[in-house]
Coordinates of C-alpha atoms in Angstrom, one line a residue:
X2 CA -23.3 62.2 -18.7
X3 CA -23.7 58.6 -19.7
X4 CA -21.4 57.6 -16.8
X5 CA -23.4 59.6 -14.3
X6 CA -26.7 58.1 -15.6
X7 CA -25.2 54.6 -15.3
X8 CA -24.1 55.3 -11.7
X9 CA -27.6 56.6 -10.8
X10 CA -29.2 53.5 -12.3
X11 CA -27.0 51.1 -10.4
X12 CA -27.7 53.0 -7.2
X13 CA -31.4 52.8 -7.8
X14 CA -31.2 49.1 -8.6
X15 CA -29.2 48.4 -5.4
X16 CA -31.7 50.4 -3.3
X17 CA -34.6 48.5 -4.9
X18 CA -32.9 45.1 -4.2
X19 CA -32.1 46.2 -0.6
X20 CA -35.8 47.1 -0.2
X21 CA -36.8 43.8 -1.6
X22 CA -34.5 42.0 0.9
X23 CA -35.9 43.9 3.8
X24 CA -39.5 43.2 2.7
X25 CA -38.7 39.5 2.4
X26 CA -37.2 39.5 5.9
X27 CA -40.3 41.1 7.2
X28 CA -42.5 38.5 5.5
X29 CA -40.4 35.7 7.0
X30 CA -40.7 37.2 10.5
X31 CA -44.4 37.4 10.1
X32 CA -44.5 33.8 9.0
X33 CA -42.4 32.7 12.0
X34 CA -44.7 34.7 14.3
X35 CA -47.7 33.0 12.9
X36 CA -46.1 29.5 12.9
X37 CA -46.5 27.5 16.2
X38 CA -43.2 26.4 17.8
X39 CA -44.7 23.6 20.0
X40 CA -45.7 20.2 18.7
X41 CA -46.2 16.7 20.1
X42 CA -42.7 15.3 20.8
X43 CA -41.1 12.9 23.2
X44 CA -37.8 13.5 25.0
X45 CA -34.8 12.0 23.3
X46 CA -34.1 9.5 26.1
X47 CA -37.7 8.2 25.8
X48 CA -38.1 4.9 23.9
X49 CA -40.9 6.3 21.8
X50 CA -38.8 9.2 20.4
X51 CA -37.1 6.9 17.9
X52 CA -33.8 8.7 18.6
X53 CA -30.8 6.3 18.4
X54 CA -27.7 8.5 17.9
X55 CA -25.9 8.2 21.2
X56 CA -22.4 8.4 19.8
X57 CA -21.3 11.3 22.0
X58 CA -22.4 9.5 25.2
X59 CA -20.7 6.4 24.0
X60 CA -17.5 8.4 23.5
X61 CA -17.9 9.8 27.0
X62 CA -18.3 6.3 28.5
X63 CA -15.2 5.1 26.7
X64 CA -13.1 8.1 28.0
X65 CA -14.3 7.5 31.6
X66 CA -13.6 3.8 31.2
X67 CA -10.1 4.4 30.0
X68 CA -9.4 7.0 32.7
X69 CA -10.8 4.9 35.5
X70 CA -8.9 1.8 34.5
X71 CA -5.7 3.8 33.9
X72 CA -5.9 4.8 37.5
X73 CA -6.4 1.2 38.6
X74 CA -3.5 0.1 36.5
X75 CA -1.2 2.8 37.9
X76 CA -2.3 1.9 41.4
X77 CA -1.4 -1.7 40.7
X78 CA 2.0 -0.8 39.4
X79 CA 2.7 1.4 42.4
X80 CA 1.5 -1.3 44.8
X81 CA 3.1 -4.5 43.3
X82 CA 5.8 -3.2 40.9
X83 CA 6.3 -4.8 37.5
X84 CA 5.2 -8.5 37.7
X85 CA 5.1 -9.2 34.0
X86 CA 7.5 -11.9 32.8
X87 CA 7.1 -12.7 29.1
X88 CA 9.0 -16.0 29.4
X89 CA 7.2 -17.1 32.6
X90 CA 5.2 -19.9 31.0
X91 CA 8.1 -21.3 29.0
X92 CA 10.3 -21.3 32.1
X93 CA 7.5 -22.9 34.1
X94 CA 7.1 -25.7 31.5
X95 CA 10.9 -26.4 31.3
X96 CA 11.2 -26.4 35.1
X97 CA 8.4 -28.9 35.7
X98 CA 9.1 -32.2 34.0
X99 CA 5.6 -33.4 35.2
X100 CA 4.2 -31.1 32.5
X101 CA 6.1 -32.7 29.6
X102 CA 3.7 -35.6 29.2
X103 CA 1.2 -33.1 27.9
X104 CA 3.3 -32.7 24.8
X105 CA 3.4 -36.5 24.5
X106 CA -0.3 -36.7 24.8
X107 CA -0.7 -34.2 21.9
X108 CA 1.4 -36.5 19.7
X109 CA -0.5 -39.6 20.9
X110 CA -3.8 -38.0 19.7
X111 CA -2.8 -39.1 16.2
X112 CA -3.5 -42.7 17.2
X113 CA -7.2 -41.9 17.8
X114 CA -7.4 -40.0 14.6
X115 CA -5.9 -42.8 12.6
X116 CA -8.1 -45.3 14.3
X117 CA -11.2 -43.4 13.1
X118 CA -9.7 -43.2 9.6
X119 CA -9.1 -46.9 9.2
X120 CA -12.5 -47.6 10.7
X121 CA -14.1 -45.5 8.0
X122 CA -12.0 -47.2 5.3
X123 CA -13.1 -50.7 6.5
X124 CA -16.8 -49.5 6.7
X125 CA -16.7 -48.1 3.1
X126 CA -15.4 -51.4 1.8
X127 CA -17.8 -53.5 3.8
X128 CA -15.0 -55.3 5.7
X129 CA -16.8 -54.6 9.0
X130 CA -20.5 -54.1 9.7
X131 CA -22.1 -50.9 10.8
X132 CA -22.7 -52.3 14.3
X133 CA -19.1 -53.3 14.7
X134 CA -18.1 -49.9 13.4
X135 CA -20.3 -48.3 16.0
X136 CA -18.6 -50.3 18.8
X137 CA -15.1 -49.4 17.5
X138 CA -16.0 -45.7 17.3
X139 CA -17.6 -45.7 20.7
X140 CA -14.5 -47.4 22.2
X141 CA -12.1 -45.1 20.4
X142 CA -14.0 -41.9 21.4
X143 CA -14.3 -43.0 25.0
X144 CA -10.6 -43.7 25.3
X145 CA -9.9 -40.4 23.6
X146 CA -11.4 -38.6 26.6
X147 CA -10.4 -41.1 29.3
X148 CA -6.7 -41.6 28.6
X149 CA -5.5 -38.0 28.7
X150 CA -7.7 -37.4 31.8
X151 CA -6.2 -40.4 33.5
X152 CA -2.6 -39.4 32.7
X153 CA -3.2 -35.9 34.0
X154 CA -4.8 -37.1 37.2
X155 CA -1.9 -39.6 37.8
X156 CA 1.0 -37.3 37.0
X157 CA -0.4 -34.0 38.3
X158 CA 1.1 -31.6 35.7
X159 CA 0.7 -27.9 35.7
X160 CA -3.0 -27.0 35.2
X161 CA -2.3 -24.4 32.5
X162 CA -0.7 -27.0 30.2
X163 CA -3.3 -29.6 31.1
X164 CA -6.1 -27.3 30.0
X165 CA -4.5 -26.9 26.6
X166 CA -4.1 -30.6 26.2
X167 CA -7.6 -31.5 27.2
X168 CA -8.9 -28.7 25.1
X169 CA -7.2 -30.2 22.0
X170 CA -8.5 -33.6 22.8
X171 CA -12.0 -32.2 23.2
X172 CA -11.8 -30.6 19.7
X173 CA -10.6 -33.9 18.2
X174 CA -13.5 -35.7 19.9
X175 CA -16.1 -33.3 18.4
X176 CA -14.4 -33.4 14.9
X177 CA -14.3 -37.2 14.9
X178 CA -18.0 -37.4 15.8
X179 CA -18.8 -35.2 12.8
X180 CA -16.4 -37.1 10.6
X181 CA -18.1 -40.4 11.5
X182 CA -21.6 -39.0 11.1
X183 CA -21.1 -37.5 7.6
X184 CA -19.4 -40.6 6.2
X185 CA -22.3 -42.7 7.6
X186 CA -24.8 -40.4 5.8
X187 CA -22.9 -40.9 2.6
X188 CA -22.9 -44.7 3.0
X189 CA -26.6 -44.7 3.6
X190 CA -27.2 -42.7 0.5
X191 CA -24.9 -45.0 -1.5
X192 CA -26.8 -48.0 -0.2
X193 CA -30.1 -46.4 -1.3
X194 CA -28.5 -45.8 -4.8
X195 CA -29.1 -42.1 -4.6
X196 CA -26.9 -39.4 -5.9
X197 CA -24.9 -37.8 -3.0
X198 CA -26.1 -34.2 -2.8
X199 CA -26.8 -33.7 0.9
X200 CA -26.3 -30.2 2.0
X201 CA -24.9 -31.6 5.2
X202 CA -22.0 -33.3 3.5
X203 CA -21.3 -31.2 0.4
X204 CA -21.1 -27.4 0.4
X205 CA -20.8 -24.9 -2.5
X206 CA -17.1 -23.9 -2.9
X207 CA -15.9 -20.6 -4.2
X208 CA -13.5 -22.4 -6.6
X209 CA -13.3 -25.9 -5.4
X210 CA -10.5 -28.3 -6.5
X211 CA -9.9 -27.3 -10.1
X212 CA -8.0 -28.4 -13.1
X213 CA -7.3 -26.9 -16.5
X214 CA -8.7 -28.8 -19.5
X215 CA -8.7 -27.4 -23.0
X216 CA -7.9 -23.9 -21.7
X217 CA -10.8 -23.9 -19.3
X218 CA -10.8 -24.2 -15.6
X219 CA -13.2 -27.0 -14.4
X220 CA -14.2 -27.7 -10.8
X221 CA -13.7 -31.2 -9.4
X222 CA -16.0 -32.3 -6.6
X223 CA -14.9 -35.0 -4.2
X224 CA -17.5 -37.8 -3.7
X225 CA -17.7 -40.6 -1.2
X226 CA -15.5 -42.7 -0.7
X227 CA -12.8 -40.7 -2.6
X228 CA -12.6 -38.4 0.5
X229 CA -11.1 -41.2 2.6
X230 CA -7.5 -40.2 2.3
X231 CA -5.0 -38.9 4.8
X232 CA -4.8 -35.4 3.4
X233 CA -8.5 -34.9 3.6
X234 CA -8.8 -36.0 7.2
X235 CA -5.8 -34.0 8.4
X236 CA -7.0 -30.9 6.5
X237 CA -10.3 -31.2 8.5
X238 CA -8.3 -31.7 11.8
X239 CA -6.5 -28.4 11.1
X240 CA -9.4 -26.5 9.7
X241 CA -11.2 -24.0 11.9
X242 CA -14.4 -25.9 12.0
X243 CA -16.0 -28.8 13.9
X244 CA -18.4 -29.9 11.1
X245 CA -17.0 -32.2 8.5
X246 CA -17.8 -31.8 4.8
X247 CA -16.6 -33.6 1.7
X248 CA -16.0 -30.3 -0.1
X249 CA -15.2 -27.2 2.0
X250 CA -15.4 -23.7 0.6
X251 CA -11.9 -22.7 -0.4
X252 CA -10.5 -19.2 -1.2
X253 CA -8.4 -18.7 -4.3
X254 CA -5.2 -17.5 -2.7
X255 CA -3.5 -16.6 0.6
X256 CA -3.8 -12.9 1.3
X257 CA -0.4 -12.1 2.7
X258 CA -1.2 -8.6 4.0
X259 CA -4.3 -9.9 5.8
X260 CA -2.4 -12.8 7.2
X261 CA 0.4 -10.5 8.5
X262 CA -2.2 -8.3 10.2
X263 CA -3.9 -11.2 12.0
X264 CA -0.6 -12.7 12.9
X265 CA 0.7 -9.5 14.5
X266 CA -2.6 -9.2 16.4
X267 CA -2.1 -12.8 17.7
X268 CA 1.4 -12.0 19.0
X269 CA 0.4 -8.6 20.6
X270 CA -2.9 -9.8 22.2
X271 CA -1.4 -13.0 23.6
X272 CA 1.4 -11.0 25.2
X273 CA -1.0 -8.5 26.5
X274 CA -3.3 -11.1 28.0
X275 CA -0.5 -12.9 29.7
X276 CA 0.9 -9.6 31.1
X277 CA -2.5 -8.6 32.4
X278 CA -3.1 -11.9 34.1
X279 CA 0.3 -11.7 35.8
X280 CA 0.0 -8.1 36.7
X281 CA -3.7 -7.7 37.5
X282 CA -5.6 -10.9 38.0
X283 CA -3.2 -13.1 40.1
X284 CA -2.5 -10.4 42.7
X285 CA -6.2 -9.6 43.0
X286 CA -7.2 -13.2 43.5
X287 CA -4.4 -13.9 46.0
X288 CA -5.4 -10.9 48.1
X289 CA -8.9 -12.2 48.1
X290 CA -8.1 -15.5 49.8
X291 CA -8.3 -14.2 53.3
X292 CA -11.8 -12.7 53.1
X293 CA -12.9 -15.7 51.1
X294 CA -11.6 -18.2 53.7
X295 CA -13.1 -16.1 56.6
X296 CA -16.3 -15.5 54.5
X297 CA -16.4 -11.7 55.1
X298 CA -19.3 -10.9 52.8
X299 CA -18.6 -7.3 52.3
X300 CA -15.0 -7.8 51.5
X301 CA -15.9 -10.7 49.2
X302 CA -18.3 -8.5 47.2
X303 CA -15.6 -5.8 47.0
X304 CA -13.0 -8.2 45.7
X305 CA -15.6 -9.7 43.3
X306 CA -16.3 -6.2 41.8
X307 CA -12.6 -5.4 41.7
X308 CA -11.9 -8.6 39.7
X309 CA -14.9 -8.2 37.4
X310 CA -13.6 -5.4 35.1
X311 CA -10.0 -6.7 34.4
X312 CA -11.4 -10.2 34.0
X313 CA -13.9 -9.0 31.5
X314 CA -11.3 -7.0 29.6
X315 CA -9.2 -10.2 29.3
X316 CA -12.2 -12.2 28.2
X317 CA -13.0 -9.7 25.5
X318 CA -9.4 -9.7 24.3
X319 CA -9.3 -13.5 24.4
X320 CA -12.4 -13.6 22.2
X321 CA -10.8 -11.3 19.6
X322 CA -7.5 -13.1 19.8
X323 CA -9.0 -16.6 19.3
X324 CA -12.1 -16.1 17.2
X325 CA -10.9 -13.3 15.0
X326 CA -7.1 -13.3 14.9
X327 CA -6.1 -17.0 15.5
X328 CA -8.9 -18.7 13.5
X329 CA -8.4 -16.3 10.6
X330 CA -4.7 -17.1 10.5
X331 CA -5.4 -20.8 10.4
X332 CA -8.2 -20.3 7.8
X333 CA -5.9 -18.1 5.6
X334 CA -3.1 -20.6 5.7
X335 CA -5.4 -23.4 4.7
X336 CA -7.4 -21.2 2.3
X337 CA -10.6 -22.1 4.3
X338 CA -13.4 -20.0 2.9
X339 CA -16.0 -19.8 5.7
X340 CA -14.8 -17.2 8.1
X341 CA -18.1 -16.8 10.1
X342 CA -16.6 -17.8 13.4
X343 CA -18.9 -15.5 15.4
X344 CA -21.9 -13.3 15.0
X345 CA -23.0 -10.1 16.7
X346 CA -23.3 -11.7 20.2
X347 CA -22.8 -8.3 21.8
X348 CA -26.4 -7.4 20.7
X349 CA -27.9 -10.6 22.1
X350 CA -31.1 -10.1 24.0
X351 CA -31.4 -13.6 25.4
X352 CA -29.0 -16.1 26.8
X353 CA -29.9 -18.6 24.0
X354 CA -29.1 -16.0 21.4
X355 CA -25.7 -15.3 23.0
X356 CA -24.7 -18.9 23.0
X357 CA -25.7 -19.2 19.3
X358 CA -23.7 -16.2 18.2
X359 CA -20.6 -16.0 20.2
X360 CA -19.1 -19.4 19.2
X361 CA -20.5 -20.3 15.8
X362 CA -18.4 -23.5 15.2
X363 CA -19.6 -25.1 18.4
X364 CA -23.2 -23.9 17.8
X365 CA -23.2 -25.5 14.3
X366 CA -21.8 -28.8 15.7
X367 CA -24.4 -28.9 18.5
X368 CA -27.2 -28.0 16.1
X369 CA -26.1 -30.5 13.4
X370 CA -25.1 -33.5 15.5
X371 CA -27.2 -33.2 18.7
X372 CA -30.1 -30.8 18.6
X373 CA -31.6 -31.6 15.2
X374 CA -31.2 -35.4 15.5
X375 CA -33.0 -35.3 18.8
X376 CA -35.8 -33.2 17.3
X377 CA -36.1 -35.7 14.4
X378 CA -36.4 -38.5 17.0
X379 CA -39.5 -36.9 18.6
X380 CA -37.9 -34.9 21.5
X381 CA -39.3 -31.4 22.0
X382 CA -37.1 -28.3 21.7
X383 CA -36.7 -27.9 25.5
X384 CA -35.4 -31.4 25.9
X385 CA -33.0 -31.0 23.0
X386 CA -31.7 -27.7 24.4
X387 CA -31.2 -29.3 27.8
X388 CA -29.1 -32.0 26.1
X389 CA -27.0 -29.4 24.3
X390 CA -26.3 -27.5 27.5
X391 CA -25.7 -30.8 29.4
X392 CA -23.0 -31.8 26.9
X393 CA -21.5 -28.3 27.1
X394 CA -21.6 -28.4 30.9
X395 CA -19.8 -31.8 30.9
X396 CA -16.9 -30.5 28.7
X397 CA -16.6 -27.2 30.7
X398 CA -16.2 -29.3 33.9
X399 CA -13.9 -31.7 32.1
X400 CA -11.6 -28.8 31.1
X401 CA -11.5 -27.3 34.6
X402 CA -11.8 -30.0 37.3
X403 CA -9.3 -32.5 35.8
X404 CA -6.4 -30.0 35.5
X405 CA -7.1 -28.7 39.0
X406 CA -7.3 -32.2 40.4
X407 CA -10.7 -31.5 42.1
X408 CA -14.3 -32.0 41.3
X409 CA -16.7 -29.2 42.5
X410 CA -19.1 -29.1 39.5
X411 CA -19.2 -25.3 39.6
X412 CA -18.7 -25.0 35.9
X413 CA -21.2 -27.8 35.2
X414 CA -23.8 -26.2 37.4
X415 CA -23.2 -22.7 35.8
X416 CA -23.6 -24.0 32.3
X417 CA -26.7 -26.1 33.1
X418 CA -28.1 -23.1 34.9
X419 CA -28.3 -21.3 31.6
X420 CA -31.4 -23.2 30.8
X421 CA -33.6 -21.9 33.6
X422 CA -32.0 -18.4 33.1
X423 CA -33.1 -18.5 29.5
X424 CA -36.6 -19.5 30.4
X425 CA -36.9 -16.8 33.1
X426 CA -35.5 -14.2 30.7
X427 CA -37.8 -15.1 27.9
X428 CA -41.0 -15.1 30.1
X429 CA -40.5 -12.4 32.7
X430 CA -37.8 -9.9 31.6
X431 CA -38.8 -7.3 28.9
X432 CA -36.9 -7.5 25.7
X433 CA -35.4 -4.1 26.1
X434 CA -33.6 -5.2 29.3
X435 CA -32.5 -8.6 27.8
X436 CA -29.1 -7.4 26.6
X437 CA -28.3 -5.8 30.0
X438 CA -29.0 -9.2 31.6
X439 CA -26.7 -11.0 29.2
X440 CA -23.9 -8.5 29.9
X441 CA -24.3 -8.7 33.6
X442 CA -24.2 -12.5 33.5
X443 CA -20.9 -12.3 31.6
X444 CA -19.3 -9.6 33.7
X445 CA -20.3 -11.0 37.2
X446 CA -20.7 -14.7 36.5
X447 CA -17.1 -15.4 35.4
X448 CA -15.4 -13.8 38.5
X449 CA -17.7 -15.8 40.7
X450 CA -16.6 -19.0 39.0
X451 CA -12.9 -17.9 39.3
X452 CA -13.3 -17.2 43.0
X453 CA -15.1 -20.5 43.6
X454 CA -12.5 -22.6 42.0
X455 CA -9.5 -20.7 43.3
X456 CA -10.9 -20.7 46.8
X457 CA -11.4 -24.5 46.7
X458 CA -8.0 -25.0 45.1
X459 CA -6.3 -22.8 47.7
X460 CA -8.0 -24.4 50.6
X461 CA -7.3 -27.9 49.3
X462 CA -3.6 -27.3 48.8
X463 CA -3.3 -25.3 52.1
X464 CA -4.8 -28.2 53.9
X465 CA -2.6 -30.7 52.1
X466 CA 0.5 -28.7 52.9
X467 CA -0.4 -28.4 56.6
X468 CA -1.1 -32.1 56.8
X469 CA 2.2 -32.9 55.2
X470 CA 4.0 -30.6 57.6
X471 CA 2.4 -32.2 60.6

């Protein structure tokens, strides 16, 4: 009997709970019927909606990009075959003795470095005056740019190796300007009998040069003129920065796993870049010469667009290879602590913002040694910005025209043209379209420059060859 009563009670309880559930569902339906389903809301693609999660669309764009370029790459392979030769540049260097002086020029660069070093030593001891030191520095830096350019123009080595040589000399020029400026600031402070604590010449180090005394680790700071030694100067010459300091931030150890990753990236990306140039860029540019010479506008635009995508891929890979992989390898080997070689330039909404973020070492040098000194001397921001772009335009033309043995000032004009573009973008283009303008200038601008120089180089050499044949 007890068992039967228990069973009845359980059934009654389950029926009661089922009835409760049904009643709750009815109440919920009534609530939903009374609750409005419409409200004020913007479509997701509207700016006012505040919606920002477009991850699925980004994945779609990436898939379409990979598939479209895979088709182009396969078409290129079918049309031209395999053109990649991993030893092409080494064979080219060995087969052209005219390119060997580039290696000699790289060794000779030490003469200019040591000239600056001994000038600083003499200035620190008062052997020569500041005016004479300025004359020596001006002469040394002028010869630093003129001599390699004159040798390259006279010998006519391969443009690829000449660009590397002139690029190295340009870096040395910028570094020596910073080296001279910082040491001069230190001499001025010493003459004023002030303690040297300029943020421009001394930075906070993670560990600094340290020694163990009485079981404790103490940090040793280098002060002027104790920094005037060979090891300090050549450390700066090798460090991935253009701005000199007496005390650089230093990491405590070399991270072997991090170093190996970056080194493997260097090898892989450099091989991939060279392969894509040989397989993709060179055939496209060569096939563009006929419409360029005949100035067939439609065909020129078609070739420009065909070159734009692979050129931009290579540019992006070069950015990662140089600013992330290569500079991190150098910094890790030297235990250089500041690894901010670039910022989020891909989010830049103006041209000025892009140039500030994509190459941080150059931006810091330009701001420290050109822009801010001009502002302190009373120039306005526009004039100072024009001076910065003018110097950048000069070095861009220096690195292109001299190796190609021709002067067309396309690079100079393109760089100086960034100033009016920045002004137009700031005043007339809404901020939400600014990033699109920056990307379009990068994707389209570079192929135009390549076509302009290659066209002139092709026409000049074709004309020279025909004249020689006649």
